[in-house]
Amino acid sequence: MEEEPTKETGKCPVRNAMAHLDSEVKEQCLREDLKFYFMNPCEKYRARHQIPWKLGLQILKIVMVTTQLVRFGLSNQMVVAFKEENSVAFKHLFLKGYPGTDEDDYSCSVYTQEDAYESIFFAISQYHHLKNISLGTLGYGENEDNRIGLKVCKQHYKKGTMFPSNETLNIDSDIEIDCVHLDLSKSPEEWKNLSFFRLEFYRLLQVEISFHLKGIDLQTIHSRELPDCYVFQNTITLDNKAHSGKIKIYFDSDAKIEECKDLNISGPIQKNTQYVLVFDALVIVICLASLILCTRSIVLALRLRKRFLNFFLEKYNRRVCNADQWEFINGWYVLVIISDLMTIIGSILKMEIKAKNLTNYDLCSILLGTSTLLVWVGVIRYLGYFQAYNVLILTMQASLPKVLRFCACAGMIYLGYTFCGWIVLGPYHDKFEDLNTVAECLFSLVNGDDMFATFAQIQQKSALVWLFSRLYLYSFISLFIYMILSLFIALITDSYDTIKKYQQNGFPETDLQEFLKECGSKEKYQKEPSAFLSCICCLRRKGSDDPLILVN
């Protein structure tokens, strides 16, 4: 027989009871899902016997990504060594009187007209006899005009006369550029008689000699890899823009890797290349699986957050605080996704480089290096399951906002000192010549490096500037080392003390933690395995009162 509605409410008591029971079931299901989400992989396995696939996959990925990076690093090291050694060899081959080490930012310098002419014709002669004098596997390459040979260009003012003794100058500041192409059909002695090489040094700005060379890196064969073919774009520049009586000679060599057109190599090289390509493909598959699992976890977490927000709004008629909402966004998963994307792209580039279809080592190095860095940083997440390591992670999280705000304020003072040092001390000190060098010098002083040399290298040409330099350096060192760095350390120490106090006395509980705290006794779940899930939130780490959610 059906129940009659009561007069007071006009509703059926059975329906009210069913609705109340349904609401409790939904709340209990939501609570259990939340508790399970904030468990670590081991607790999830004990609760539902769910195998921690992501944990195992991350461990395997760390091993494989690191192995891939080491192999690529060794290969890249040979490429860098080949480029650098060829650059040094070119300087000895084409620069007359090269001392073996560069002078500041240029290779060498000349001070007489005769030395300038000899430097130009020495480079031309060495290029002409390259195959007879070079120890490397070098050959002539085509320039931008598809011609083999040297291209010599000179820049000079259009016209003018100058009489320093009378302090008179008449010059047209328009710049003219004249070029000539020197092929191998004539001897270097014949080129000397060209009117092109009659230089008027008082209006000469620079002479630029450019040529292309080709080479093959054979050392990769010892590592059972296919050799690389290189094109070296070399430029010798005689810089006379200052007209100070000193012509600086710069040598620039830009090496580009190109696919060798015809390779016929016998031996196990091809087989070894196939093994490496298979290994790289396996790394891509593992990273793709990790990417899918982590993306799936984030999507499920967002759905769970939506359920919790709707429930909280319906039951308590208020919104959840932002801190609780951000608890559902696992930053470690975002880190893993970024790392996986970079590893996949870097591995594809590495496979193309290995197959000699691409030659961009730099981009591949950045992607693989950064992804490996993120992979190893992600290991901190699993160390956080232990209380001793968890203190470090929580301290870093708590102090980061305050540290960033503090650095923003200290950065304003740092920039002020940087600009001041550059404009005042730049003409008198090598370490203050440009803004980048000033910033690096000041950063070294903050860390206590190179202090005496910075003080000693100031030129004492001006007593006023020398006195200002002492005041500038003493004030900067005192301010940053004794005050700003001490405050910086104090911020981190304060966060550490706060975390330790919370672990002893308990963390402040938010709405989400209060909701998860409603559970029965621990012994009940030991007797009833099916109800274990509903009380997992009450478990604490040994010696700590922080809830499980804070560790996650």
XYZ file of C-alpha atoms in Angstrom, residues 174-512:
339
model
C 78.920 57.523 -48.126
C 80.343 53.991 -48.109
C 81.304 52.152 -51.279
C 81.778 48.400 -51.534
C 84.005 46.949 -54.267
C 84.402 43.207 -54.771
C 86.532 40.949 -56.937
C 86.441 37.190 -57.457
C 89.763 35.323 -57.510
C 89.620 31.884 -59.088
C 92.288 29.206 -59.289
C 93.170 29.852 -62.926
C 95.796 32.473 -62.046
C 98.672 32.338 -59.596
C 98.665 34.542 -56.455
C 101.542 36.617 -57.892
C 99.350 37.737 -60.778
C 96.638 38.990 -58.439
C 99.042 41.353 -56.657
C 99.249 43.608 -59.704
C 95.508 44.366 -59.691
C 94.621 47.994 -59.035
C 91.940 46.656 -56.678
C 94.612 45.944 -54.084
C 95.975 49.493 -54.030
C 94.424 50.476 -50.729
C 93.994 54.017 -49.469
C 94.123 53.334 -45.753
C 92.920 56.783 -44.664
C 89.469 56.050 -46.121
C 89.536 52.243 -45.922
C 87.002 50.736 -43.501
C 87.534 47.008 -43.893
C 88.693 44.253 -46.237
C 86.741 41.005 -46.234
C 88.025 37.740 -47.752
C 85.455 34.946 -47.950
C 85.761 31.408 -49.275
C 84.101 28.021 -48.828
C 85.804 24.731 -48.058
C 84.432 21.198 -47.818
C 85.516 18.428 -45.492
C 84.536 14.945 -44.285
C 84.597 13.876 -40.640
C 86.076 10.387 -40.664
C 86.364 9.940 -36.900
C 82.691 8.902 -36.685
C 83.600 5.661 -38.490
C 85.460 4.520 -35.359
C 82.164 4.826 -33.470
C 80.396 2.822 -36.187
C 78.447 5.837 -37.421
C 78.046 7.275 -40.882
C 80.503 10.127 -41.540
C 79.328 13.725 -41.856
C 80.138 16.041 -44.756
C 80.825 19.674 -43.857
C 80.808 22.990 -45.655
C 82.966 25.623 -43.956
C 82.013 29.226 -44.723
C 85.185 31.109 -43.796
C 85.567 34.868 -43.572
C 88.734 36.879 -42.867
C 88.002 40.501 -41.936
C 90.613 43.261 -41.643
C 88.824 45.917 -39.559
C 90.093 49.494 -39.924
C 86.923 51.329 -38.862
C 88.607 52.922 -35.859
C 91.511 54.332 -37.977
C 93.638 54.129 -34.838
C 96.758 52.706 -36.493
C 95.756 49.185 -35.503
C 93.899 46.894 -37.910
C 92.172 44.023 -36.151
C 91.971 40.750 -38.053
C 88.938 38.571 -37.393
C 88.502 34.998 -38.575
C 85.030 33.491 -38.596
C 84.273 29.917 -39.619
C 80.665 28.758 -39.849
C 80.431 24.986 -40.296
C 77.296 23.430 -41.777
C 76.633 19.714 -42.009
C 75.322 18.427 -45.308
C 74.242 15.020 -46.470
C 77.041 13.177 -48.224
C 76.009 12.477 -51.786
C 77.722 9.140 -52.305
C 78.727 6.922 -49.375
C 80.145 3.472 -49.960
C 81.357 2.085 -46.640
C 81.807 -1.600 -45.911
C 81.485 -2.970 -42.409
C 78.951 -3.051 -39.534
C 78.137 0.684 -39.662
C 74.759 0.354 -41.384
C 73.625 -2.345 -38.942
C 74.609 -0.244 -35.926
C 72.645 2.710 -37.342
C 69.527 0.563 -37.605
C 69.842 -0.509 -33.957
C 70.071 3.117 -32.846
C 67.018 4.062 -34.916
C 65.027 1.200 -33.362
C 66.058 2.326 -29.875
C 64.994 5.906 -30.623
C 61.650 4.652 -31.939
C 61.159 2.686 -28.718
C 61.848 5.840 -26.685
C 59.172 7.654 -28.710
C 56.642 4.871 -28.025
C 57.339 4.926 -24.276
C 57.094 8.723 -24.094
C 53.882 8.628 -26.110
C 52.386 6.096 -23.667
C 53.478 8.257 -20.729
C 51.969 11.319 -22.411
C 48.638 9.572 -22.915
C 48.462 8.260 -19.331
C 49.331 11.626 -17.779
C 46.900 13.495 -20.029
C 44.191 10.992 -19.080
C 44.942 11.540 -15.377
C 44.629 15.313 -15.751
C 41.317 14.988 -17.617
C 39.919 12.665 -14.915
C 41.150 15.058 -12.215
C 39.352 17.984 -13.875
C 36.140 15.937 -14.008
C 36.548 15.008 -10.344
C 37.110 18.676 -9.460
C 33.913 19.627 -11.289
C 31.969 17.003 -9.298
C 33.399 18.289 -6.028
C 32.686 21.941 -6.866
C 29.087 21.180 -7.819
C 28.553 19.066 -4.696
C 30.052 21.689 -2.413
C 27.936 24.418 -3.972
C 24.720 22.358 -3.626
C 25.333 21.172 -0.062
C 27.006 24.178 1.566
C 25.841 26.894 -0.849
C 29.345 28.386 -1.246
C 32.315 28.054 -3.532
C 35.506 26.151 -2.849
C 38.599 28.290 -2.286
C 41.170 28.596 -5.063
C 43.788 26.674 -3.074
C 41.538 23.598 -2.957
C 40.730 23.912 -6.645
C 44.426 23.941 -7.562
C 44.963 20.739 -5.553
C 43.343 18.852 -8.422
C 45.913 20.113 -10.945
C 48.931 17.879 -10.468
C 51.944 19.955 -11.510
C 54.101 16.851 -11.825
C 51.838 15.523 -14.582
C 52.162 18.817 -16.453
C 55.943 18.559 -16.080
C 55.911 14.999 -17.431
C 53.727 16.003 -20.400
C 56.105 18.828 -21.360
C 59.074 16.485 -20.980
C 57.406 13.807 -23.119
C 56.586 16.269 -25.905
C 60.161 17.550 -25.991
C 61.573 14.013 -25.937
C 59.325 12.899 -28.799
C 60.236 15.888 -30.986
C 63.927 15.621 -30.065
C 63.973 11.888 -30.781
C 62.412 12.431 -34.205
C 65.069 15.031 -35.009
C 67.769 12.685 -33.721
C 66.520 9.900 -35.998
C 66.586 12.270 -38.964
C 70.121 13.359 -38.041
C 71.179 9.741 -37.686
C 69.749 8.991 -41.118
C 71.588 12.105 -42.456
C 68.340 13.772 -43.519
C 68.778 16.678 -41.077
C 71.812 18.406 -39.641
C 70.375 20.659 -36.905
C 72.306 19.402 -33.887
C 71.627 22.521 -31.801
C 67.827 22.276 -31.738
C 67.978 18.546 -31.072
C 70.446 19.092 -28.212
C 68.205 21.716 -26.594
C 65.121 19.492 -26.785
C 66.779 16.307 -25.521
C 68.805 18.103 -22.853
C 65.816 20.010 -21.451
C 63.572 16.940 -21.533
C 66.135 14.883 -19.616
C 66.434 17.695 -17.072
C 62.659 17.664 -16.552
C 62.604 13.862 -16.304
C 65.146 13.873 -13.484
C 63.405 16.784 -11.747
C 60.247 14.669 -11.836
C 61.978 12.083 -9.645
C 61.517 14.533 -6.749
C 57.819 13.680 -6.825
C 58.515 10.104 -5.728
C 61.044 11.201 -3.122
C 58.257 13.317 -1.648
C 56.559 10.146 -0.418
C 59.233 10.028 2.300
C 58.913 12.522 5.138
C 62.548 13.724 5.125
C 62.421 14.591 1.419
C 58.879 15.884 1.690
C 60.105 18.676 3.987
C 62.399 19.910 1.220
C 59.642 19.901 -1.388
C 57.115 21.667 0.839
C 59.732 24.272 1.798
C 60.459 24.996 -1.855
C 56.755 25.325 -2.630
C 56.091 27.600 0.337
C 59.103 29.890 -0.183
C 58.878 30.244 -3.980
C 56.273 33.083 -4.103
C 58.111 35.139 -1.467
C 61.473 34.505 -3.115
C 60.183 35.643 -6.519
C 58.769 38.865 -5.074
C 62.014 39.492 -3.232
C 64.082 38.868 -6.395
C 61.915 41.319 -8.319
C 62.734 44.057 -5.811
C 66.430 43.153 -5.593
C 66.584 43.026 -9.394
C 65.734 46.718 -9.604
C 68.765 47.569 -7.471
C 70.899 45.166 -9.498
C 69.871 46.793 -12.780
C 70.643 50.210 -11.358
C 74.177 49.152 -10.465
C 74.551 47.500 -13.895
C 73.713 50.662 -15.843
C 75.742 52.871 -13.530
C 78.853 50.657 -13.779
C 78.588 50.431 -17.547
C 78.373 54.171 -18.193
C 80.976 55.247 -15.616
C 83.536 52.432 -15.483
C 83.136 51.151 -19.062
C 85.966 53.271 -20.555
C 88.350 52.312 -17.724
C 87.668 48.622 -17.023
C 87.491 45.581 -19.333
C 84.710 43.950 -17.295
C 82.432 46.974 -17.678
C 82.686 47.490 -21.448
C 79.134 46.337 -22.244
C 75.954 45.635 -20.309
C 76.172 41.857 -20.610
C 79.722 41.793 -19.255
C 78.792 44.164 -16.405
C 75.877 41.935 -15.352
C 78.131 38.856 -15.359
C 80.851 40.682 -13.410
C 78.426 41.856 -10.720
C 76.907 38.377 -10.424
C 80.410 36.983 -9.841
C 80.998 39.596 -7.134
C 77.743 38.605 -5.409
C 79.069 35.046 -5.223
C 82.444 36.237 -3.939
C 84.392 35.439 -7.128
C 87.160 37.474 -8.741
C 86.969 40.340 -6.273
C 90.649 41.283 -6.170
C 90.994 41.246 -9.971
C 87.955 43.505 -10.342
C 89.437 46.036 -7.943
C 92.961 45.806 -9.379
C 92.136 46.121 -13.104
C 90.630 49.606 -12.893
C 92.767 52.095 -14.832
C 94.040 54.970 -12.691
C 93.887 57.582 -15.467
C 91.277 59.613 -13.628
C 91.457 60.074 -9.852
C 87.757 60.934 -9.718
C 86.713 57.746 -11.572
C 89.115 55.643 -9.452
C 87.548 57.021 -6.257
C 84.045 56.440 -7.644
C 84.941 52.833 -8.553
C 85.926 52.121 -4.936
C 82.713 53.597 -3.614
C 80.700 51.742 -6.273
C 82.274 48.316 -5.650
C 82.343 48.542 -1.841
C 78.707 49.635 -1.678
C 77.552 46.921 -4.105
C 79.397 44.117 -2.333
C 78.274 45.258 1.120
C 74.653 45.714 0.080
C 74.210 42.436 -1.796
C 76.372 40.061 0.240
C 75.657 41.289 3.759
C 72.058 42.427 3.400
C 70.224 41.149 0.321
C 71.664 37.611 0.349
C 71.086 37.364 4.113
C 67.444 38.361 3.664
C 67.141 35.887 0.793
C 68.341 33.049 3.010
C 66.104 34.242 5.852
C 63.013 33.905 3.638
C 63.803 30.273 2.900
C 64.678 29.558 6.543
C 61.385 31.079 7.676
C 59.447 28.847 5.274
C 61.378 25.810 6.507
C 60.597 26.616 10.150
C 56.935 27.083 9.298
C 56.739 23.696 7.566
C 58.483 21.963 10.487
C 56.040 23.583 12.911
C 53.092 22.474 10.809
C 54.392 18.911 10.718
C 54.563 18.882 14.498
C 51.279 20.654 15.249
C 49.312 19.892 12.093
C 48.708 21.789 8.895
C 45.840 24.280 8.596
C 42.902 22.345 7.215
C 40.996 23.566 4.180
C 37.473 22.676 3.053
C 38.775 19.807 0.937
